[in-house]
Coordinates of C-alpha atoms and ligand atoms in Angstrom, one line a residue:
M1 CA 69.8 118.1 109.3
S2 CA 71.9 116.5 106.6
E3 CA 71.2 117.4 103.0
R4 CA 69.2 114.9 100.9
V5 CA 70.9 113.9 97.7
V6 CA 69.2 111.8 95.1
V7 CA 71.7 109.8 93.0
G8 CA 70.1 109.0 89.7
V9 CA 71.9 106.2 87.9
G10 CA 71.6 105.7 84.1
G11 CA 72.1 102.4 82.2
G12 CA 75.8 102.6 81.3
I13 CA 78.8 100.5 82.4
A14 CA 79.9 103.5 84.5
A15 CA 76.9 102.6 86.8
Y16 CA 79.4 100.6 88.9
K17 CA 81.2 103.8 89.8
S18 CA 77.9 105.3 91.1
C19 CA 78.2 102.9 94.1
E20 CA 81.4 104.6 95.1
L21 CA 79.7 108.0 94.6
I22 CA 76.9 107.0 96.9
R23 CA 79.4 105.9 99.5
R24 CA 81.4 109.1 99.3
L25 CA 78.3 111.3 99.6
K26 CA 77.1 109.3 102.6
E27 CA 80.5 109.6 104.2
G28 CA 80.3 113.3 103.7
G29 CA 77.2 113.3 105.8
S30 CA 74.4 113.4 103.1
D31 CA 71.3 111.4 103.2
V32 CA 71.5 109.6 99.9
R33 CA 68.8 107.9 97.9
A34 CA 69.5 105.9 94.7
V35 CA 67.1 106.1 91.8
P36 CA 68.4 103.9 89.0
T37 CA 66.8 103.4 85.7
E38 CA 65.6 99.9 84.7
A39 CA 68.7 99.7 82.4
A40 CA 71.0 100.7 85.3
L41 CA 69.8 97.6 87.2
R42 CA 71.2 95.4 84.3
F43 CA 74.6 96.6 85.4
V44 CA 74.3 96.9 89.2
G45 CA 71.7 95.1 91.3
A46 CA 69.0 97.0 93.4
A47 CA 70.4 95.3 96.6
T48 CA 73.7 97.0 96.1
F49 CA 72.1 100.5 95.9
E50 CA 69.8 99.7 98.8
A51 CA 72.6 98.5 101.0
L52 CA 74.8 101.5 100.2
S53 CA 72.1 104.1 100.5
G54 CA 70.0 102.6 103.3
H55 CA 66.8 103.3 101.3
P56 CA 64.6 101.1 99.2
V57 CA 65.1 101.3 95.5
D58 CA 62.4 101.7 92.8
T59 CA 62.6 102.5 89.1
G60 CA 59.0 103.0 88.0
V61 CA 56.2 105.5 88.6
F62 CA 53.8 102.7 89.7
E63 CA 55.6 101.7 92.8
R64 CA 54.6 103.2 96.2
V65 CA 51.8 105.1 94.5
D66 CA 50.1 105.7 97.9
E67 CA 53.1 107.8 98.8
V68 CA 53.1 109.7 95.5
Q69 CA 56.7 108.7 95.2
H70 CA 57.2 110.0 91.7
V71 CA 56.6 113.5 93.1
R72 CA 57.9 113.2 96.6
V73 CA 61.5 112.1 95.9
G74 CA 62.2 115.1 93.6
K75 CA 60.4 117.6 95.9
E76 CA 62.4 116.5 99.0
A77 CA 65.8 116.5 97.3
D78 CA 68.4 119.2 98.0
A79 CA 70.4 118.0 95.0
L80 CA 69.8 115.5 92.2
V81 CA 73.0 114.0 90.8
I82 CA 72.8 111.7 87.8
A83 CA 75.8 109.6 87.2
P84 CA 76.2 108.1 84.7
A85 CA 74.1 110.3 82.5
T86 CA 73.9 108.3 79.3
A87 CA 73.1 109.9 75.9
D88 CA 69.6 108.3 76.0
L89 CA 68.9 109.7 79.5
I90 CA 70.2 113.1 78.6
A91 CA 67.8 113.1 75.6
R92 CA 64.9 112.1 77.8
L93 CA 65.7 114.8 80.4
A94 CA 66.0 117.4 77.6
G95 CA 62.7 116.2 76.2
G96 CA 60.9 116.5 79.5
F97 CA 59.9 112.9 79.7
A98 CA 58.5 111.4 82.9
D99 CA 58.1 107.8 82.1
D100 CA 60.1 106.4 84.9
L101 CA 60.9 107.4 88.5
L102 CA 64.2 109.1 87.6
T103 CA 62.9 111.3 84.8
A104 CA 59.7 112.1 86.8
T105 CA 62.0 113.0 89.8
A106 CA 64.1 115.3 87.6
L107 CA 60.9 117.1 86.3
V108 CA 59.6 117.7 89.8
A109 CA 63.0 118.7 91.3
T110 CA 63.4 122.4 91.9
C111 CA 66.8 121.7 93.6
P112 CA 70.1 121.9 91.6
V113 CA 70.6 119.1 89.1
V114 CA 74.1 117.8 88.3
L115 CA 74.8 115.4 85.4
A116 CA 78.0 113.4 85.0
P117 CA 77.8 112.2 81.4
A118 CA 79.3 108.9 80.3
M119 CA 79.2 107.7 76.7
H120 CA 81.4 106.9 73.7
T121 CA 83.2 109.9 72.2
E122 CA 81.2 109.7 69.0
M123 CA 78.0 110.0 71.0
W124 CA 79.3 112.9 73.1
L125 CA 80.3 114.8 70.0
N126 CA 77.1 114.0 68.1
P127 CA 75.1 117.2 67.4
A128 CA 71.9 115.6 68.9
V129 CA 73.7 115.1 72.3
K130 CA 75.4 118.5 72.0
D131 CA 72.0 120.2 71.5
N132 CA 70.5 118.3 74.4
V133 CA 73.4 119.3 76.7
E134 CA 73.1 122.9 75.6
T135 CA 69.3 122.8 76.3
L136 CA 69.8 121.4 79.7
R137 CA 72.6 123.9 80.6
R138 CA 70.4 126.7 79.4
R139 CA 67.8 125.5 81.9
G140 CA 70.3 125.7 84.7
V141 CA 71.3 122.0 84.8
V142 CA 75.0 121.6 85.7
V143 CA 76.3 119.2 83.0
L144 CA 79.8 118.3 84.1
E145 CA 82.4 117.9 81.3
P146 CA 83.3 114.3 80.9
A147 CA 86.9 113.2 81.2
S148 CA 89.0 112.0 78.3
G149 CA 90.4 108.6 78.6
R150 CA 89.9 104.9 78.2
L151 CA 86.3 104.0 77.4
T152 CA 84.7 100.6 77.6
G153 CA 86.4 99.2 74.6
S154 CA 89.9 99.8 73.4
D155 CA 89.0 103.3 72.3
S156 CA 89.7 106.5 74.1
G157 CA 88.5 110.1 74.0
P158 CA 86.1 112.5 75.8
G159 CA 83.1 110.7 77.2
R160 CA 84.5 108.9 80.2
M161 CA 82.6 109.5 83.4
L162 CA 84.4 111.7 86.0
E163 CA 85.8 109.9 89.0
P164 CA 83.4 109.5 91.9
A165 CA 85.6 111.8 94.0
Q166 CA 85.3 114.5 91.4
I167 CA 81.5 114.1 91.1
A168 CA 81.2 114.2 94.9
D169 CA 83.3 117.4 95.1
A170 CA 81.2 119.0 92.4
T171 CA 78.0 118.0 94.3
R172 CA 79.4 119.5 97.5
A173 CA 80.2 122.7 95.7
V174 CA 76.8 122.8 94.1
L175 CA 75.1 122.3 97.5
A176 CA 77.2 125.2 98.7
G177 CA 76.0 127.4 95.9
W178 CA 78.3 126.7 92.9
R179 CA 76.3 127.4 89.7
P180 CA 78.8 127.2 86.8
S181 CA 78.2 129.3 83.8
R182 CA 79.9 129.1 80.4
A183 CA 81.5 132.5 81.0
L184 CA 85.0 131.4 79.6
E185 CA 83.7 129.8 76.4
G186 CA 86.4 130.3 73.7
R187 CA 89.0 131.5 76.2
R188 CA 92.4 129.9 76.7
V189 CA 93.5 129.7 80.3
V190 CA 96.7 128.6 82.0
V191 CA 96.5 127.4 85.5
T192 CA 99.5 126.4 87.7
A193 CA 99.1 124.2 90.7
G194 CA 101.0 122.3 93.4
G195 CA 104.3 122.9 95.1
T196 CA 107.7 123.1 93.2
R197 CA 110.5 120.8 94.2
E198 CA 114.0 122.1 94.1
R199 CA 116.5 119.3 93.8
L200 CA 119.5 119.2 96.1
D201 CA 120.8 115.8 94.9
P202 CA 119.3 112.7 93.2
V203 CA 117.3 111.8 96.4
R204 CA 116.6 115.1 98.2
Y205 CA 114.7 118.3 97.4
L206 CA 113.3 121.4 99.0
G207 CA 109.6 121.5 98.8
N208 CA 106.4 122.7 100.5
F209 CA 103.1 121.5 101.8
S210 CA 100.9 122.6 98.9
S211 CA 98.4 119.9 98.0
G212 CA 97.6 121.5 94.6
R213 CA 93.8 121.2 95.4
Q214 CA 93.0 124.9 94.8
G215 CA 94.8 125.0 91.5
V216 CA 93.3 121.7 90.3
A217 CA 89.8 123.0 91.3
L218 CA 90.5 126.2 89.4
A219 CA 91.4 124.2 86.3
E220 CA 88.2 122.3 86.7
A221 CA 86.1 125.4 87.2
A222 CA 87.7 127.1 84.2
A223 CA 87.2 124.0 82.0
Q224 CA 83.6 123.8 83.2
A225 CA 83.1 127.4 82.3
G226 CA 84.1 126.5 78.7
A227 CA 87.8 127.5 78.6
E228 CA 90.5 125.5 77.0
V229 CA 92.8 124.9 79.9
T230 CA 96.5 124.1 80.3
L231 CA 97.3 122.9 83.8
V232 CA 101.0 123.3 84.6
A233 CA 101.2 120.9 87.6
A234 CA 104.1 120.8 90.0
A235 CA 103.8 118.3 92.8
T236 CA 100.3 117.7 93.9
D237 CA 98.5 115.1 96.1
E238 CA 97.0 112.2 94.2
L239 CA 94.2 114.1 92.5
P240 CA 92.2 113.1 89.5
T241 CA 93.0 115.1 86.3
P242 CA 90.3 117.7 85.7
A243 CA 88.2 117.0 82.6
G244 CA 88.9 119.1 79.6
T245 CA 92.4 120.1 80.6
T246 CA 95.9 119.5 79.1
V247 CA 98.3 118.7 81.9
E248 CA 101.9 119.5 81.7
R249 CA 104.0 118.1 84.6
V250 CA 106.9 120.1 86.0
E251 CA 109.2 119.8 89.0
S252 CA 111.1 123.0 89.8
A253 CA 110.3 126.7 89.8
R254 CA 112.3 127.2 86.7
E255 CA 110.6 124.4 84.8
L256 CA 107.3 125.8 85.9
E257 CA 108.3 129.3 84.7
E258 CA 109.3 128.0 81.3
A259 CA 106.1 125.9 80.8
T260 CA 103.9 128.8 82.0
R261 CA 105.6 131.4 79.8
R262 CA 105.3 129.1 76.8
A263 CA 101.6 128.4 77.4
A264 CA 100.9 132.1 78.3
A265 CA 101.9 133.2 74.8
G266 CA 98.6 132.2 73.4
A267 CA 96.4 132.6 76.5
D268 CA 93.8 135.0 77.7
A269 CA 94.7 134.5 81.3
V270 CA 97.3 132.9 83.6
L271 CA 96.2 131.8 87.1
M272 CA 99.2 131.3 89.3
A273 CA 97.9 129.0 92.1
A274 CA 101.2 127.1 92.4
A275 CA 103.3 127.4 95.5
V276 CA 106.6 128.3 94.0
A277 CA 109.7 127.9 96.1
D278 CA 111.3 131.3 96.6
V279 CA 114.8 129.7 96.7
R280 CA 116.6 126.6 95.4
P281 CA 119.9 125.0 96.3
A282 CA 122.7 126.9 94.5
A283 CA 124.1 123.7 93.2
Q284 CA 122.6 120.3 92.4
A285 CA 124.8 117.4 93.3
E286 CA 125.1 114.7 90.7
A287 CA 125.6 112.1 93.4
K288 CA 123.9 111.7 96.7
L289 CA 125.4 114.0 99.3
K290 CA 127.0 111.9 102.0
K291 CA 126.4 112.6 105.7
S292 CA 129.8 111.2 106.5
A293 CA 131.8 112.9 103.8
G294 CA 133.4 115.7 105.8
G295 CA 130.1 116.9 107.3
D296 CA 129.5 120.2 105.7
A297 CA 127.7 119.3 102.4
L298 CA 124.4 118.7 104.3
A299 CA 124.9 120.9 107.3
S300 CA 124.7 124.1 105.4
I301 CA 123.1 124.4 101.9
E302 CA 123.8 127.4 99.9
L303 CA 120.6 128.8 98.4
Q304 CA 119.9 130.9 95.4
E305 CA 116.7 133.0 94.7
N306 CA 114.2 131.7 92.2
P307 CA 112.6 134.0 89.7
D308 CA 109.3 135.5 90.6
I309 CA 107.2 134.1 87.9
V310 CA 104.2 136.5 88.3
R311 CA 106.4 139.5 88.2
G312 CA 108.1 138.0 85.1
L313 CA 104.8 137.6 83.4
V314 CA 103.7 141.1 84.2
A315 CA 107.1 142.5 82.9
A316 CA 106.8 140.3 79.7
R317 CA 103.3 141.7 79.1
K318 CA 104.6 145.2 79.5
D319 CA 107.5 144.6 77.1
G320 CA 105.2 143.1 74.5
E321 CA 106.5 139.6 74.8
L322 CA 103.0 138.5 75.9
P323 CA 99.7 139.8 74.6
A324 CA 98.7 143.1 76.2
G325 CA 95.3 141.6 77.0
V326 CA 96.5 138.6 79.0
R327 CA 95.1 138.7 82.5
I328 CA 97.4 137.7 85.4
V329 CA 95.9 136.3 88.6
C330 CA 98.0 135.5 91.6
F331 CA 97.5 134.0 95.1
A332 CA 98.7 135.0 98.5
A333 CA 98.7 132.8 101.5
E334 CA 99.3 135.3 104.3
T335 CA 99.5 135.6 108.0
G336 CA 98.9 138.9 109.9
D337 CA 101.4 140.3 112.4
E338 CA 101.5 143.3 114.8
T339 CA 102.0 145.7 111.9
A340 CA 99.2 144.6 109.5
S341 CA 96.5 142.1 108.9
A342 CA 96.7 139.2 106.4
R343 CA 94.2 141.1 104.2
E344 CA 96.4 144.2 104.2
F345 CA 99.5 142.2 103.3
G346 CA 97.5 140.7 100.5
A347 CA 96.5 144.1 99.2
R348 CA 100.2 145.2 99.2
K349 CA 101.2 142.0 97.3
L350 CA 98.7 142.7 94.6
K351 CA 100.3 146.1 94.1
A352 CA 103.9 144.8 94.4
K353 CA 103.3 142.1 91.8
G354 CA 101.4 144.2 89.4
A355 CA 98.8 141.4 88.9
D356 CA 95.2 142.0 87.8
L357 CA 93.6 140.0 90.5
I358 CA 94.7 138.3 93.7
M359 CA 93.1 135.7 95.9
V360 CA 94.3 136.3 99.4
N361 CA 93.7 133.8 102.1
E362 CA 94.9 133.7 105.7
V363 CA 97.0 130.7 106.6
G364 CA 97.6 129.2 110.0
E365 CA 95.3 127.0 112.2
G366 CA 92.8 125.3 109.9
G367 CA 94.1 127.4 107.0
A368 CA 93.9 126.5 103.3
F369 CA 96.9 124.2 102.8
G370 CA 95.7 120.6 102.2
S371 CA 92.1 121.4 103.3
A372 CA 89.1 120.8 101.2
D373 CA 87.8 124.3 101.9
N374 CA 89.1 127.8 101.4
E375 CA 88.1 131.4 102.0
G376 CA 89.5 134.9 101.8
W377 CA 89.4 138.0 99.7
L378 CA 89.5 138.6 96.0
M379 CA 91.2 141.9 95.2
R380 CA 91.8 143.9 92.0
P381 CA 93.3 147.3 91.5
D382 CA 90.9 150.2 91.5
P383 CA 91.7 152.3 88.4
E384 CA 90.5 155.4 90.3
G385 CA 92.0 154.9 93.7
D386 CA 94.9 153.6 95.7
E387 CA 93.0 150.9 97.6
P388 CA 92.0 147.7 95.8
I389 CA 88.4 146.7 95.2
V390 CA 87.8 143.8 97.5
A391 CA 85.2 141.1 97.4
E392 CA 84.9 138.7 100.4
V393 CA 84.9 135.1 99.5
P394 CA 83.1 133.1 102.2
R395 CA 84.4 129.7 103.4
G396 CA 83.4 126.9 101.1
P397 CA 84.6 124.0 99.0
K398 CA 87.7 124.9 96.9
L399 CA 85.6 124.3 93.7
L400 CA 83.1 126.9 94.9
V401 CA 86.0 129.4 95.6
A402 CA 87.4 128.5 92.2
G403 CA 84.0 129.3 90.6
R404 CA 84.1 132.8 92.2
I405 CA 87.6 133.4 90.8
V406 CA 86.5 132.2 87.4
E407 CA 83.5 134.6 87.5
E408 CA 85.7 137.5 88.4
L409 CA 88.2 136.6 85.7
A410 CA 85.4 136.4 83.1
G411 CA 84.4 139.9 84.2
L412 CA 87.9 141.1 83.8
L413 CA 88.2 139.6 80.3
D414 CA 85.0 141.0 79.0
G415 CA 85.2 144.3 80.9
S416 CA 82.0 143.8 82.8
N417 CA 83.6 144.2 86.2
D418 CA 84.2 147.9 85.7
Ligands
C5P1 O1 105.4 136.3 97.1 P1 104.5 135.1 97.3 O2 105.2 133.8 97.1 O3 103.7 135.2 98.5 O4 103.4 135.2 96.1 C1 102.5 134.2 95.8 C2 102.1 134.3 94.4 O5 103.2 134.5 93.6 C3 101.5 133.0 93.9 O6 100.5 133.4 92.9 C4 102.7 132.3 93.4 O7 102.3 131.3 92.4 C5 103.5 133.4 92.8 N1 105.0 133.2 92.9 C6 105.7 133.3 91.7 N2 107.1 133.1 91.7 C7 107.7 132.9 92.9 C8 107.0 132.8 94.1 C9 105.6 133.0 94.0 O8 105.1 133.5 90.7 N3 109.0 132.7 92.9

């Protein structure tokens, strides 16, 4: 049976985006019900929500009283997502009010509750709102960090509602078990994502199929856990920028190395999710290489090895160029062969690179590249033995996997994994 998701809609201009959220959740196979507030209906009509969700729409506690609707909707839900969550609605939720169908539903719900705040920056930064958000988070409500960007007027700053695709992804991850904590509060984290492009001439490059999704999900999970995140992004699919992150765009492995090293200097951790090309063309032509010009320029390309950035970071830490406490996390997309399994190759890579943690996944049919899901093993060196300590990461949305990595990293940083 499909999960039942209740989409609560607050009275803010971002209410129009909740229509897209409902559509996406429905397309993902969920049974979606919209519960707008009265104020939300001033922005979007009930007919729109009814048509998109396929369910009737009510706002008050005195409708469908015979069905005890104000209790039933919350009890039956597998997840309650409120988008946009306005400052007023957040206050009413924190206060435990139950004066309309949405707040009553939230009080009854024992399922996970996700809020996507949307308000002006001044409101988001106001101590009253901050306290309310903290109260809700303490009670286990997942309050997603809002994006920074253009608000309703000409102003811009944190408070913009996340894109519907991001909220739908977060909902999927929450339904699969993601329960973000604030375990990286006060930490600075560098995440690399995407595939590098190594230029051959002004129109050609050597690249790879990395979508950047796992790296972007990691940046999102780390920011959600309270970290200050720098995302060093090589080529990625069209993905919305994760909230609460500073994005630095790079192209080649050497640019990625430079940006990562610079950001790592003040960081607590570096998570190397980027797919870095192992080689680059030995020379970059200033002009487009011509097929017709004597043939050889394109028929064989001389390659040169790229630096191994993870090894470079580990060496820099050893040499005191990076803080001794900086944690280095790497990734391994492996295939097994007749000599060893993907897992075994991953364990060897952890050792060879000298990293503190590795996320190993097996690639091939239905593997991780470009997919919305991931799975594998998280491994860290055992201080007392030769074999790594391994935790299995079951298949799930990349944000859920990212959440697991963030938890493990938080444990490494505060020493609680040992
Ligand atoms: O050796 P392999 O490419 O399988 O290792 C993957 C890990 O090493 C990833 O974390 C990737 O970001 C990192 N890497 C690197 N520099 C390279 C190649 C990969 O840091 N030149």
